Amino acid sequence: MFASDTTGQEVHVASVSSWAFYERHFAHARLQHYLTHTGGDQSAAMELYRWNVATSGAFWQSLAYFEVALRNALDERMSTRHSAFERPGHWVFDDARELGRDADGPGHHRQPYKDIAEGIRRVRRNQKPLSAGQIISEVSFGFWHQLVSRRQMFLWPDLAGAFPHAPNRNQPTIQRPVAQLREFRNRLGHHHRVWSENVQDRYDDLLGVAGYIDPDLKKFIGQRSMVPALLAKQPWPA
């Protein structure tokens, strides 16, 4: 049997829906988790694999909105703090040496500045202007988690203002869901299973923190997300 794919090319449906095809392209070891979970039913395992990919992609879409909004909110508060101390330049360069720059000697940094240094390397490698905005766009999600972590508690009184709609000003209210999202994001990045995780809780974490930044941001993300619809159709729940 043949059918046309989205490019108009003929595809042999039987071959691409076979277990052999999946094993060839997606790895026997990876698929064994799906096969075991579905009780050895190959058709169900393939369906679960497709659902996993679709749900991961949908979550990335929501994360794309959330991550940029989070870093912009924290950047704004860090900039306000920087100005209050009447420091020149931009906070991301850590001239005050409070984020770990040169902590172990010139050019030998500690976290969280290590992530900034890596962002600077990426900007230079891409031959982009070494501006604060370019650097911030290259800094990993883990860096923003570190800013709201207990290790950087000295920043929290100022960073709490990035979440004006949070139920309280307690640091764990933000740190815990952001930490969970960081770990979940790493699973997505490595194309791991998400059906074995509590995707609903992670989605609630994302919307929750988004709402603490701005209720309209939470609404914006929620209205565009495909995650709820996919969760409602999850085959073989964990």
CSV table of C-alpha atoms in Angstrom, one decimal:
chain,number,residue,atom,x,y,z
A,1,MET,CA,0.0,0.0,0.0
A,2,PHE,CA,1.2,3.5,-0.9
A,3,ALA,CA,0.2,6.9,0.3
A,4,SER,CA,1.4,10.5,-0.2
A,5,ASP,CA,3.2,12.2,2.6
A,6,THR,CA,3.1,16.0,3.2
A,7,THR,CA,5.7,16.5,0.5
A,8,GLY,CA,3.7,14.6,-2.1
A,9,GLN,CA,6.1,11.8,-2.2
A,10,GLU,CA,4.8,8.2,-2.2
A,11,VAL,CA,5.5,6.3,1.0
A,12,HIS,CA,5.0,2.6,1.5
A,13,VAL,CA,2.7,2.6,4.5
A,14,ALA,CA,3.4,-1.0,5.6
A,15,SER,CA,7.1,-0.5,5.7
A,16,VAL,CA,7.1,2.7,7.8
A,17,SER,CA,4.6,1.3,10.2
A,18,SER,CA,6.5,-1.9,10.8
A,19,TRP,CA,8.4,-2.8,14.0
A,20,ALA,CA,11.5,-3.5,11.9
A,21,PHE,CA,11.4,0.0,10.5
A,22,TYR,CA,11.1,1.5,14.1
A,23,GLU,CA,14.0,-0.7,15.3
A,24,ARG,CA,16.1,0.2,12.4
A,25,HIS,CA,15.8,4.0,12.8
A,26,PHE,CA,14.9,4.5,16.5
A,27,ALA,CA,17.1,1.8,18.2
A,28,HIS,CA,16.2,-1.6,19.7
A,29,ALA,CA,17.3,-0.6,23.2
A,30,ARG,CA,15.2,2.6,23.2
A,31,LEU,CA,12.1,0.8,21.9
A,32,GLN,CA,12.3,-2.0,24.5
A,33,HIS,CA,11.1,0.4,27.2
A,34,TYR,CA,8.0,1.0,25.1
A,35,LEU,CA,7.5,-2.6,24.3
A,36,THR,CA,7.8,-3.7,27.9
A,37,HIS,CA,5.4,-1.0,29.0
A,38,THR,CA,2.8,-2.1,26.5
A,39,GLY,CA,3.1,-5.8,27.4
A,40,GLY,CA,4.9,-6.8,24.2
A,41,ASP,CA,2.3,-5.3,21.9
A,42,GLN,CA,4.4,-3.8,19.0
A,43,SER,CA,1.5,-1.8,17.5
A,44,ALA,CA,0.8,-0.2,20.9
A,45,ALA,CA,4.5,0.4,21.5
A,46,MET,CA,4.8,2.3,18.2
A,47,GLU,CA,1.7,4.3,19.0
A,48,LEU,CA,3.2,5.2,22.4
A,49,TYR,CA,6.5,6.2,20.7
A,50,ARG,CA,4.7,8.6,18.3
A,51,TRP,CA,2.7,10.0,21.2
A,52,ASN,CA,5.9,10.6,23.2
A,53,VAL,CA,7.5,12.5,20.2
A,54,ALA,CA,4.3,14.6,19.7
A,55,THR,CA,4.0,15.4,23.4
A,56,SER,CA,7.7,16.3,23.7
A,57,GLY,CA,7.4,18.6,20.7
A,58,ALA,CA,4.3,20.3,22.2
A,59,PHE,CA,6.0,20.9,25.5
A,60,TRP,CA,9.0,22.4,23.7
A,61,GLN,CA,6.5,24.9,22.1
A,62,SER,CA,5.3,26.0,25.5
A,63,LEU,CA,8.8,26.1,26.9
A,64,ALA,CA,9.9,28.4,24.0
A,65,TYR,CA,7.5,31.0,25.2
A,66,PHE,CA,8.2,30.4,28.9
A,67,GLU,CA,12.0,30.4,28.8
A,68,VAL,CA,12.3,33.7,26.9
A,69,ALA,CA,9.7,35.4,29.3
A,70,LEU,CA,11.6,34.0,32.4
A,71,ARG,CA,15.0,35.2,31.3
A,72,ASN,CA,13.6,38.6,30.3
A,73,ALA,CA,11.9,39.0,33.7
A,74,LEU,CA,15.1,38.0,35.6
A,75,ASP,CA,17.3,40.2,33.3
A,76,GLU,CA,15.1,43.2,34.1
A,77,ARG,CA,15.4,42.6,37.8
A,78,MET,CA,19.1,42.1,37.6
A,79,SER,CA,19.5,45.3,35.6
A,80,THR,CA,17.5,47.2,38.1
A,81,ARG,CA,19.6,45.8,40.9
A,82,HIS,CA,22.8,46.7,38.9
A,83,SER,CA,21.6,50.3,38.5
A,84,ALA,CA,20.7,50.6,42.2
A,85,PHE,CA,24.3,49.8,43.1
A,86,GLU,CA,25.3,52.5,40.5
A,87,ARG,CA,27.5,50.0,38.7
A,88,PRO,CA,28.7,50.7,35.2
A,89,GLY,CA,28.1,48.5,32.2
A,90,HIS,CA,25.8,45.5,32.3
A,91,TRP,CA,25.3,43.0,35.1
A,92,VAL,CA,25.9,40.0,32.8
A,93,PHE,CA,29.7,40.8,32.6
A,94,ASP,CA,29.9,40.4,36.4
A,95,ASP,CA,32.5,43.2,36.9
A,96,ALA,CA,31.6,43.1,40.6
A,97,ARG,CA,32.7,39.5,40.8
A,98,GLU,CA,29.7,38.3,42.7
A,99,LEU,CA,28.5,35.6,40.2
A,100,GLY,CA,31.7,33.7,40.1
A,101,ARG,CA,33.8,35.5,37.5
A,102,ASP,CA,37.5,34.8,38.1
A,103,ALA,CA,36.7,33.2,41.4
A,104,ASP,CA,39.6,30.8,41.1
A,105,GLY,CA,41.9,33.2,39.3
A,106,PRO,CA,41.8,35.1,36.1
A,107,GLY,CA,39.8,33.2,33.5
A,108,HIS,CA,38.9,30.5,36.0
A,109,HIS,CA,35.2,30.9,36.9
A,110,ARG,CA,32.7,29.3,39.1
A,111,GLN,CA,29.0,28.9,38.6
A,112,PRO,CA,26.8,30.6,37.6
A,113,TYR,CA,29.3,32.8,35.7
A,114,LYS,CA,30.6,29.7,33.9
A,115,ASP,CA,27.4,29.6,32.0
A,116,ILE,CA,27.9,33.3,31.0
A,117,ALA,CA,31.4,32.6,29.9
A,118,GLU,CA,30.1,29.7,27.7
A,119,GLY,CA,27.5,32.1,26.3
A,120,ILE,CA,30.3,34.6,25.5
A,121,ARG,CA,32.2,31.8,23.7
A,122,ARG,CA,29.2,31.0,21.6
A,123,VAL,CA,28.7,34.6,20.6
A,124,ARG,CA,32.3,34.9,19.6
A,125,ARG,CA,32.2,31.6,17.7
A,126,ASN,CA,29.1,32.8,15.8
A,127,GLN,CA,30.9,36.1,15.1
A,128,LYS,CA,28.1,38.2,16.6
A,129,PRO,CA,28.5,41.5,18.4
A,130,LEU,CA,29.6,40.9,22.0
A,131,SER,CA,26.6,42.7,23.5
A,132,ALA,CA,24.7,41.9,26.7
A,133,GLY,CA,21.6,40.9,24.6
A,134,GLN,CA,23.5,38.5,22.5
A,135,ILE,CA,25.2,36.9,25.5
A,136,ILE,CA,21.9,36.5,27.3
A,137,SER,CA,20.3,34.9,24.3
A,138,GLU,CA,23.1,32.2,24.4
A,139,VAL,CA,23.0,31.5,28.1
A,140,SER,CA,21.4,28.1,29.1
A,141,PHE,CA,18.2,27.6,30.9
A,142,GLY,CA,20.2,26.2,33.8
A,143,PHE,CA,21.7,29.6,34.4
A,144,TRP,CA,18.4,31.2,35.1
A,145,HIS,CA,17.5,28.3,37.5
A,146,GLN,CA,20.8,29.0,39.3
A,147,LEU,CA,19.9,32.6,39.8
A,148,VAL,CA,16.8,31.7,41.7
A,149,SER,CA,18.5,28.8,43.6
A,150,ARG,CA,19.5,28.8,47.3
A,151,ARG,CA,23.2,29.2,46.3
A,152,GLN,CA,22.4,32.7,45.1
A,153,MET,CA,20.1,33.6,47.9
A,154,PHE,CA,21.7,37.0,48.2
A,155,LEU,CA,20.0,37.9,44.9
A,156,TRP,CA,16.5,36.8,45.9
A,157,PRO,CA,15.2,40.0,47.6
A,158,ASP,CA,15.7,41.7,44.2
A,159,LEU,CA,14.7,38.8,42.0
A,160,ALA,CA,11.5,38.2,43.8
A,161,GLY,CA,10.2,41.2,42.0
A,162,ALA,CA,10.3,39.3,38.8
A,163,PHE,CA,7.3,37.4,40.0
A,164,PRO,CA,4.8,40.0,41.2
A,165,HIS,CA,1.8,37.7,41.1
A,166,ALA,CA,3.3,34.8,43.1
A,167,PRO,CA,1.3,33.9,46.3
A,168,ASN,CA,4.3,34.9,48.4
A,169,ARG,CA,7.9,36.0,48.2
A,170,ASN,CA,9.4,32.8,49.4
A,171,GLN,CA,12.3,31.6,47.2
A,172,PRO,CA,11.2,27.9,47.1
A,173,THR,CA,7.9,29.0,45.5
A,174,ILE,CA,9.9,29.8,42.3
A,175,GLN,CA,13.0,27.6,42.7
A,176,ARG,CA,11.2,24.3,43.1
A,177,PRO,CA,9.1,24.4,39.9
A,178,VAL,CA,11.9,25.9,37.9
A,179,ALA,CA,14.2,23.1,39.1
A,180,GLN,CA,11.7,20.5,38.0
A,181,LEU,CA,11.3,22.2,34.6
A,182,ARG,CA,15.1,22.2,34.2
A,183,GLU,CA,15.3,18.5,34.8
A,184,PHE,CA,12.3,17.8,32.5
A,185,ARG,CA,13.8,20.0,29.8
A,186,ASN,CA,16.9,17.9,29.9
A,187,ARG,CA,14.8,14.8,29.3
A,188,LEU,CA,13.2,16.4,26.3
A,189,GLY,CA,16.6,17.5,25.0
A,190,HIS,CA,17.8,14.0,25.0
A,191,HIS,CA,14.6,12.6,23.5
A,192,HIS,CA,13.9,10.4,26.6
A,193,ARG,CA,10.6,9.0,27.6
A,194,VAL,CA,8.1,11.5,29.0
A,195,TRP,CA,5.2,9.0,29.4
A,196,SER,CA,7.0,7.7,32.5
A,197,GLU,CA,7.1,11.2,33.9
A,198,ASN,CA,4.2,13.3,35.4
A,199,VAL,CA,3.9,15.6,32.3
A,200,GLN,CA,0.8,17.2,33.8
A,201,ASP,CA,2.7,18.3,36.9
A,202,ARG,CA,5.5,19.8,34.8
A,203,TYR,CA,3.0,21.6,32.6
A,204,ASP,CA,1.4,22.9,35.7
A,205,ASP,CA,4.8,24.1,36.9
A,206,LEU,CA,5.3,25.9,33.7
A,207,LEU,CA,2.0,27.7,33.7
A,208,GLY,CA,2.3,28.4,37.4
A,209,VAL,CA,5.6,30.3,37.2
A,210,ALA,CA,4.4,32.0,34.0
A,211,GLY,CA,1.3,33.2,35.9
A,212,TYR,CA,3.6,34.5,38.7
A,213,ILE,CA,5.3,36.6,36.1
A,214,ASP,CA,2.1,37.8,34.4
A,215,PRO,CA,-1.4,36.1,34.4
A,216,ASP,CA,-1.8,37.2,30.8
A,217,LEU,CA,1.4,35.3,30.0
A,218,LYS,CA,0.0,32.1,31.5
A,219,LYS,CA,-3.2,32.6,29.5
A,220,PHE,CA,-1.2,33.2,26.3
A,221,ILE,CA,0.8,30.0,26.7
A,222,GLY,CA,-2.2,28.0,27.7
A,223,GLN,CA,-4.3,29.0,24.8
A,224,ARG,CA,-1.6,27.9,22.3
A,225,SER,CA,-0.4,24.7,23.9
A,226,MET,CA,-1.2,21.3,22.5
A,227,VAL,CA,0.0,19.6,25.7
A,228,PRO,CA,-3.5,19.3,27.4
A,229,ALA,CA,-5.0,17.7,24.2
A,230,LEU,CA,-2.2,15.2,23.9
A,231,LEU,CA,-2.4,14.3,27.6
A,232,ALA,CA,-6.1,13.6,27.2
A,233,LYS,CA,-5.2,11.1,24.5
A,234,GLN,CA,-2.2,9.4,26.1
A,235,PRO,CA,-2.1,5.7,25.2
A,236,TRP,CA,-0.9,3.3,27.9
A,237,PRO,CA,-0.5,5.8,30.8
A,238,ALA,CA,2.4,5.1,33.1
